[in-house]
Amino acid sequence: MSEIRQIIQHHWALSETITPAYGAIVMGSGIVASGLYLNGKIVLSLIVLVFACIAWVTLASLFCYRWIKQRERIKHEAINPPALTGVAGTAVLGTNFVNYKWLPVGIFLLILALLLWLYVLPKVLKNLKRRTVGVSFLLTVSTEALANLFAALYIALRIEVLLYFSILLFVLGLIFYVRVIIHFDFHEIFHGHGDHWVIGGALAISSLTIGKITLAISQTVNFSSALEFFKIFAVFMWAITMFWLPILLFAEIWNIRIEYDIRRWSTVFPLGMYAASSFSVGKDVLNVPMILQFAHYWVYVGLFAWCVGMIVMLKHDWLILYEG
């Protein structure tokens, strides 16, 4: 009995260390699953998606418990950008379900993500520090994740108001990006703990979203006159997204950071997003073999990063649980 009690105490101690930043696990897993789906690797996609769902259910259950028992902690955590990982992770997960035609689940997750976004966003904006860091770009990521889910549901349901919301949120996400990057501490690129990758990831999810919006517009007559503009803008977004990739890779080589940090899941997310956005622009916007070939190979970079992140995290948590 004493051993069981000790294990329970260790699990409880571990749960107390979980912060909103853990939502990046769902973000990273969800986008890697999406990239594998777009690459036609359905079995691998479903395996990663199962892990994303387990992480989401675990974190959602913990959130509900804390909302009942530790509401002041929830209110305190909700004022910081990492709280928006819950929005982004839920929306990315919802998009995966829409991809697999499980529309009721996708709609349910959209409603949850939207409500959480409406609750958290004003608090984060009100308390946003002038000097911004990698996690500050979650303002863009969460908003664009919602926009992408709205666009995906429009393509599936053909309800035009969904497309309007998608375009509105897409523009708002870009506005947030400009706000954050103006005050961004660029030293973070060489000295950050993993979340600095979101400077590229935020643009990548914006590229994914504009690609999905362009595909949606190509299927409606109301915006047909603007289709060429959206195509050009999508390619432009993808180009500036790719601009950051060699810089971020060089910074990793220049200053190798191998210590464990939960913020490394904010590296997995952009790596996966670079593949997903390239599939979107290369296939949905322009049939460009070079972009699609990059996406085809890069999706495995995202999968490798996901595997490393999962193994290192589980090892770290195992040591906490059984070695104190």
Short mmCIF file of C-alpha atoms in Angstrom, two decimals:
data_model
loop_
_atom_site.label_atom_id
_atom_site.label_comp_id
_atom_site.label_asym_id
_atom_site.label_seq_id
_atom_site.Cartn_x
_atom_site.Cartn_y
_atom_site.Cartn_z
CA MET A 1 0.00 0.00 0.00
CA SER A 2 2.83 2.38 0.82
CA GLU A 3 4.29 1.87 -2.67
CA ILE A 4 0.94 2.64 -4.30
CA ARG A 5 0.57 5.73 -2.12
CA GLN A 6 4.07 6.84 -3.12
CA ILE A 7 3.30 6.38 -6.84
CA ILE A 8 0.10 8.41 -6.46
CA GLN A 9 2.01 11.14 -4.66
CA HIS A 10 4.62 11.20 -7.43
CA HIS A 11 1.91 11.43 -10.11
CA TRP A 12 0.25 14.26 -8.20
CA ALA A 13 3.58 16.07 -7.85
CA LEU A 14 4.15 15.67 -11.60
CA SER A 15 0.69 17.02 -12.44
CA GLU A 16 1.41 20.11 -10.35
CA THR A 17 4.41 20.91 -12.57
CA ILE A 18 2.25 20.93 -15.73
CA THR A 19 1.82 24.45 -17.08
CA PRO A 20 -0.08 25.87 -20.08
CA ALA A 21 3.13 25.47 -22.12
CA TYR A 22 2.36 21.73 -22.23
CA GLY A 23 -0.37 22.56 -24.74
CA ALA A 24 2.43 22.76 -27.32
CA ILE A 25 2.55 18.95 -27.17
CA VAL A 26 -0.92 18.87 -28.74
CA MET A 27 0.08 21.57 -31.23
CA GLY A 28 3.23 19.74 -32.33
CA SER A 29 1.58 16.31 -32.44
CA GLY A 30 -1.48 17.63 -34.25
CA ILE A 31 0.43 19.39 -37.02
CA VAL A 32 2.80 16.45 -37.57
CA ALA A 33 -0.27 14.21 -37.90
CA SER A 34 -1.76 16.69 -40.38
CA GLY A 35 1.43 16.81 -42.44
CA LEU A 36 1.57 13.00 -42.60
CA TYR A 37 -2.07 12.95 -43.69
CA LEU A 38 -1.35 15.43 -46.50
CA ASN A 39 1.59 13.24 -47.50
CA GLY A 40 -0.66 10.20 -47.76
CA LYS A 41 0.87 8.41 -44.75
CA ILE A 42 -2.47 7.67 -43.12
CA VAL A 43 -1.33 4.99 -40.64
CA LEU A 44 1.51 7.13 -39.32
CA SER A 45 -0.82 10.12 -39.19
CA LEU A 46 -3.38 8.23 -37.10
CA ILE A 47 -0.70 6.97 -34.70
CA VAL A 48 0.55 10.50 -34.03
CA LEU A 49 -3.05 11.75 -33.87
CA VAL A 50 -3.83 9.23 -31.12
CA PHE A 51 -0.95 10.63 -29.05
CA ALA A 52 -2.27 14.15 -29.69
CA CYS A 53 -5.74 13.12 -28.50
CA ILE A 54 -4.34 11.48 -25.35
CA ALA A 55 -2.37 14.63 -24.56
CA TRP A 56 -5.42 16.83 -25.22
CA VAL A 57 -7.73 14.74 -23.01
CA THR A 58 -5.13 14.69 -20.22
CA LEU A 59 -4.58 18.44 -20.32
CA ALA A 60 -8.31 19.17 -20.69
CA SER A 61 -9.07 17.02 -17.64
CA LEU A 62 -6.38 18.80 -15.63
CA PHE A 63 -7.78 22.16 -16.75
CA CYS A 64 -11.29 21.18 -15.60
CA TYR A 65 -9.95 20.03 -12.23
CA ARG A 66 -8.02 23.25 -11.72
CA TRP A 67 -11.04 25.31 -12.80
CA ILE A 68 -12.96 23.72 -9.93
CA LYS A 69 -10.20 23.45 -7.30
CA GLN A 70 -7.55 26.00 -8.30
CA ARG A 71 -9.39 28.74 -10.15
CA GLU A 72 -7.03 31.48 -9.01
CA ARG A 73 -4.15 29.56 -10.59
CA ILE A 74 -6.11 29.33 -13.86
CA LYS A 75 -6.78 33.07 -13.81
CA HIS A 76 -3.12 33.81 -13.15
CA GLU A 77 -1.91 31.52 -15.94
CA ALA A 78 -4.48 32.86 -18.42
CA ILE A 79 -2.78 36.27 -18.66
CA ASN A 80 0.36 34.88 -20.31
CA PRO A 81 0.83 33.84 -23.97
CA PRO A 82 1.44 30.11 -23.23
CA ALA A 83 -2.25 29.89 -22.27
CA LEU A 84 -3.00 30.26 -25.99
CA THR A 85 -1.44 26.85 -26.67
CA GLY A 86 -4.77 25.44 -25.54
CA VAL A 87 -6.54 27.35 -28.31
CA ALA A 88 -4.02 26.43 -31.00
CA GLY A 89 -3.80 22.78 -29.96
CA THR A 90 -7.58 22.37 -29.89
CA ALA A 91 -8.00 24.04 -33.29
CA VAL A 92 -5.20 22.00 -34.90
CA LEU A 93 -6.74 18.83 -33.49
CA GLY A 94 -10.13 19.92 -34.85
CA THR A 95 -8.65 20.40 -38.33
CA ASN A 96 -7.32 16.84 -38.22
CA PHE A 97 -10.81 15.53 -37.47
CA VAL A 98 -12.23 17.57 -40.35
CA ASN A 99 -9.57 16.06 -42.64
CA TYR A 100 -10.87 12.62 -41.69
CA LYS A 101 -14.50 13.75 -42.23
CA TRP A 102 -15.36 13.50 -38.54
CA LEU A 103 -17.16 16.82 -38.80
CA PRO A 104 -19.17 16.79 -35.52
CA VAL A 105 -15.92 16.43 -33.54
CA GLY A 106 -14.31 19.19 -35.63
CA ILE A 107 -17.25 21.52 -34.99
CA PHE A 108 -17.20 20.74 -31.25
CA LEU A 109 -13.47 21.48 -31.04
CA LEU A 110 -13.96 24.71 -33.02
CA ILE A 111 -16.54 25.91 -30.50
CA LEU A 112 -14.26 25.01 -27.58
CA ALA A 113 -11.23 26.68 -29.16
CA LEU A 114 -13.19 29.81 -30.03
CA LEU A 115 -14.60 30.15 -26.51
CA LEU A 116 -11.16 29.66 -24.97
CA TRP A 117 -9.68 32.19 -27.43
CA LEU A 118 -12.33 34.76 -26.49
CA TYR A 119 -11.59 34.20 -22.79
CA VAL A 120 -7.78 34.19 -22.92
CA LEU A 121 -6.94 36.63 -25.74
CA PRO A 122 -8.08 39.88 -24.03
CA LYS A 123 -6.17 38.94 -20.89
CA VAL A 124 -2.98 38.16 -22.83
CA LEU A 125 -3.22 41.38 -24.86
CA LYS A 126 -3.80 43.43 -21.73
CA ASN A 127 -0.72 41.98 -19.99
CA LEU A 128 1.54 41.58 -23.03
CA LYS A 129 5.01 42.87 -22.24
CA ARG A 130 6.58 45.40 -24.56
CA ARG A 131 9.64 43.18 -25.07
CA THR A 132 8.28 40.09 -26.79
CA VAL A 133 9.74 36.58 -27.04
CA GLY A 134 8.95 33.41 -28.97
CA VAL A 135 5.81 32.47 -27.07
CA SER A 136 4.37 35.92 -27.79
CA PHE A 137 3.81 34.74 -31.38
CA LEU A 138 1.12 32.43 -30.00
CA LEU A 139 -1.17 35.41 -30.50
CA THR A 140 -0.78 34.76 -34.22
CA VAL A 141 -0.61 30.96 -34.02
CA SER A 142 -3.84 30.58 -32.02
CA THR A 143 -5.73 33.02 -34.24
CA GLU A 144 -4.49 31.44 -37.47
CA ALA A 145 -5.26 27.94 -36.16
CA LEU A 146 -8.86 29.04 -35.68
CA ALA A 147 -8.90 30.63 -39.14
CA ASN A 148 -7.60 27.42 -40.69
CA LEU A 149 -10.27 25.34 -38.95
CA PHE A 150 -13.00 27.74 -40.12
CA ALA A 151 -11.72 27.42 -43.70
CA ALA A 152 -11.55 23.63 -43.48
CA LEU A 153 -15.14 23.50 -42.24
CA TYR A 154 -16.26 25.84 -45.02
CA ILE A 155 -14.78 23.49 -47.62
CA ALA A 156 -16.62 20.59 -45.98
CA LEU A 157 -19.98 22.31 -45.31
CA ARG A 158 -20.16 25.21 -47.82
CA ILE A 159 -21.53 27.64 -45.22
CA GLU A 160 -20.22 31.03 -46.35
CA VAL A 161 -20.12 32.67 -42.93
CA LEU A 162 -17.36 30.21 -42.04
CA LEU A 163 -15.23 31.58 -44.87
CA TYR A 164 -15.84 35.17 -43.76
CA PHE A 165 -14.73 34.33 -40.23
CA SER A 166 -11.67 32.55 -41.62
CA ILE A 167 -10.56 35.58 -43.64
CA LEU A 168 -11.19 37.95 -40.73
CA LEU A 169 -9.16 35.84 -38.31
CA PHE A 170 -6.38 35.39 -40.87
CA VAL A 171 -5.96 39.17 -41.18
CA LEU A 172 -6.15 39.59 -37.40
CA GLY A 173 -3.42 36.97 -36.97
CA LEU A 174 -1.11 38.89 -39.31
CA ILE A 175 -1.77 42.08 -37.36
CA PHE A 176 -0.73 40.28 -34.18
CA TYR A 177 2.43 39.06 -35.92
CA VAL A 178 3.44 42.61 -36.84
CA ARG A 179 2.73 43.77 -33.29
CA VAL A 180 4.92 41.05 -31.78
CA ILE A 181 7.85 41.15 -34.20
CA ILE A 182 8.24 44.93 -33.88
CA HIS A 183 9.18 44.44 -30.22
CA PHE A 184 10.78 40.99 -30.55
CA ASP A 185 14.11 40.36 -28.83
CA PHE A 186 16.12 38.85 -31.72
CA HIS A 187 18.72 37.54 -29.25
CA GLU A 188 16.11 34.85 -28.54
CA ILE A 189 16.90 33.22 -31.88
CA PHE A 190 20.38 32.29 -30.63
CA HIS A 191 19.66 31.96 -26.92
CA GLY A 192 15.99 30.88 -26.66
CA HIS A 193 14.86 27.58 -25.18
CA GLY A 194 12.85 26.34 -28.16
CA ASP A 195 9.93 28.74 -28.40
CA HIS A 196 12.00 31.10 -30.61
CA TRP A 197 11.09 28.80 -33.51
CA VAL A 198 7.54 30.15 -33.36
CA ILE A 199 8.77 33.26 -35.20
CA GLY A 200 8.80 30.99 -38.26
CA GLY A 201 5.99 28.72 -37.12
CA ALA A 202 3.56 31.63 -36.85
CA LEU A 203 4.23 32.54 -40.48
CA ALA A 204 4.03 28.88 -41.51
CA ILE A 205 0.55 28.45 -40.05
CA SER A 206 -0.43 31.74 -41.71
CA SER A 207 0.77 30.27 -45.03
CA LEU A 208 -1.20 27.10 -44.36
CA THR A 209 -4.29 29.17 -43.62
CA ILE A 210 -4.07 31.42 -46.69
CA GLY A 211 -3.55 28.28 -48.78
CA LYS A 212 -6.72 26.75 -47.34
CA ILE A 213 -8.62 30.04 -47.82
CA THR A 214 -7.43 30.23 -51.44
CA LEU A 215 -8.69 26.69 -52.03
CA ALA A 216 -12.02 27.64 -50.46
CA ILE A 217 -12.31 30.77 -52.61
CA SER A 218 -11.65 28.75 -55.76
CA GLN A 219 -14.82 26.83 -54.93
CA THR A 220 -17.12 29.84 -54.53
CA VAL A 221 -18.31 32.54 -56.95
CA ASN A 222 -18.48 35.38 -54.43
CA PHE A 223 -14.71 35.88 -54.26
CA SER A 224 -13.77 34.63 -57.73
CA SER A 225 -12.50 38.07 -58.79
CA ALA A 226 -10.06 38.06 -55.86
CA LEU A 227 -8.73 34.56 -56.48
CA GLU A 228 -5.53 35.68 -58.23
CA PHE A 229 -4.76 38.11 -55.42
CA PHE A 230 -5.09 35.36 -52.83
CA LYS A 231 -2.87 33.06 -54.88
CA ILE A 232 -0.13 35.68 -55.13
CA PHE A 233 -0.42 36.54 -51.46
CA ALA A 234 -0.26 32.85 -50.49
CA VAL A 235 2.99 32.41 -52.43
CA PHE A 236 4.35 35.59 -50.85
CA MET A 237 3.49 34.30 -47.36
CA TRP A 238 5.17 30.97 -48.08
CA ALA A 239 8.31 32.75 -49.35
CA ILE A 240 8.76 34.86 -46.21
CA THR A 241 8.01 31.77 -44.12
CA MET A 242 10.88 29.95 -45.82
CA PHE A 243 13.15 32.96 -45.26
CA TRP A 244 13.26 32.15 -41.54
CA LEU A 245 14.05 28.45 -41.89
CA PRO A 246 17.81 28.68 -42.69
CA ILE A 247 18.23 31.38 -40.04
CA LEU A 248 16.63 29.21 -37.36
CA LEU A 249 18.62 26.16 -38.44
CA PHE A 250 21.88 28.14 -38.38
CA ALA A 251 21.06 29.43 -34.89
CA GLU A 252 20.57 25.83 -33.68
CA ILE A 253 23.99 24.83 -35.05
CA TRP A 254 25.65 27.98 -33.70
CA ASN A 255 24.33 27.43 -30.18
CA ILE A 256 23.43 23.78 -29.64
CA ARG A 257 20.82 23.47 -26.90
CA ILE A 258 20.34 19.87 -25.78
CA GLU A 259 18.97 20.41 -22.26
CA TYR A 260 15.36 19.34 -21.67
CA ASP A 261 12.75 22.09 -21.77
CA ILE A 262 9.02 21.77 -22.42
CA ARG A 263 9.36 24.76 -24.75
CA ARG A 264 11.13 22.43 -27.21
CA TRP A 265 7.65 21.33 -28.27
CA SER A 266 7.39 24.83 -29.71
CA THR A 267 10.22 23.74 -32.00
CA VAL A 268 8.42 20.56 -33.06
CA PHE A 269 5.34 22.57 -34.06
CA PRO A 270 7.09 24.86 -36.62
CA LEU A 271 9.09 21.96 -38.04
CA GLY A 272 5.85 20.11 -38.71
CA MET A 273 4.14 23.28 -39.89
CA TYR A 274 6.76 23.97 -42.57
CA ALA A 275 5.74 20.71 -44.26
CA ALA A 276 1.99 21.26 -43.85
CA SER A 277 2.12 24.83 -45.18
CA SER A 278 4.22 23.72 -48.15
CA PHE A 279 1.68 21.02 -49.00
CA SER A 280 -1.08 23.63 -48.80
CA VAL A 281 0.61 26.23 -51.00
CA GLY A 282 2.22 23.71 -53.34
CA LYS A 283 -0.98 21.75 -53.95
CA ASP A 284 -4.02 23.90 -53.07
CA VAL A 285 -2.68 27.17 -54.51
CA LEU A 286 -0.16 26.29 -57.21
CA ASN A 287 0.83 22.91 -58.55
CA VAL A 288 4.56 23.44 -58.01
CA PRO A 289 6.53 20.16 -57.88
CA MET A 290 9.51 21.80 -56.14
CA ILE A 291 7.39 22.98 -53.19
CA LEU A 292 5.61 19.63 -52.96
CA GLN A 293 8.92 17.76 -53.06
CA PHE A 294 10.24 19.88 -50.20
CA ALA A 295 7.06 19.14 -48.22
CA HIS A 296 7.31 15.42 -49.00
CA TYR A 297 10.79 15.19 -47.44
CA TRP A 298 10.42 17.80 -44.73
CA VAL A 299 7.41 16.05 -43.19
CA TYR A 300 9.85 13.37 -41.99
CA VAL A 301 12.00 16.04 -40.33
CA GLY A 302 8.91 17.03 -38.36
CA LEU A 303 8.17 13.38 -37.55
CA PHE A 304 11.75 12.83 -36.36
CA ALA A 305 11.57 15.91 -34.14
CA TRP A 306 8.26 14.67 -32.75
CA CYS A 307 9.75 11.25 -31.92
CA VAL A 308 12.76 12.83 -30.20
CA GLY A 309 10.53 15.22 -28.27
CA MET A 310 8.23 12.42 -27.13
CA ILE A 311 11.08 10.12 -26.05
CA VAL A 312 12.94 12.86 -24.15
CA MET A 313 9.76 14.07 -22.45
CA LEU A 314 8.69 10.58 -21.35
CA LYS A 315 12.19 9.84 -20.05
CA HIS A 316 12.24 13.11 -18.13
CA ASP A 317 8.80 12.50 -16.59
CA TRP A 318 9.70 8.88 -15.77
CA LEU A 319 12.72 10.08 -13.80
CA ILE A 320 10.54 12.54 -11.89
CA LEU A 321 7.98 9.86 -11.10
CA TYR A 322 10.25 7.04 -9.98
CA GLU A 323 13.44 8.73 -8.88
CA GLY A 324 11.94 11.79 -7.27
#
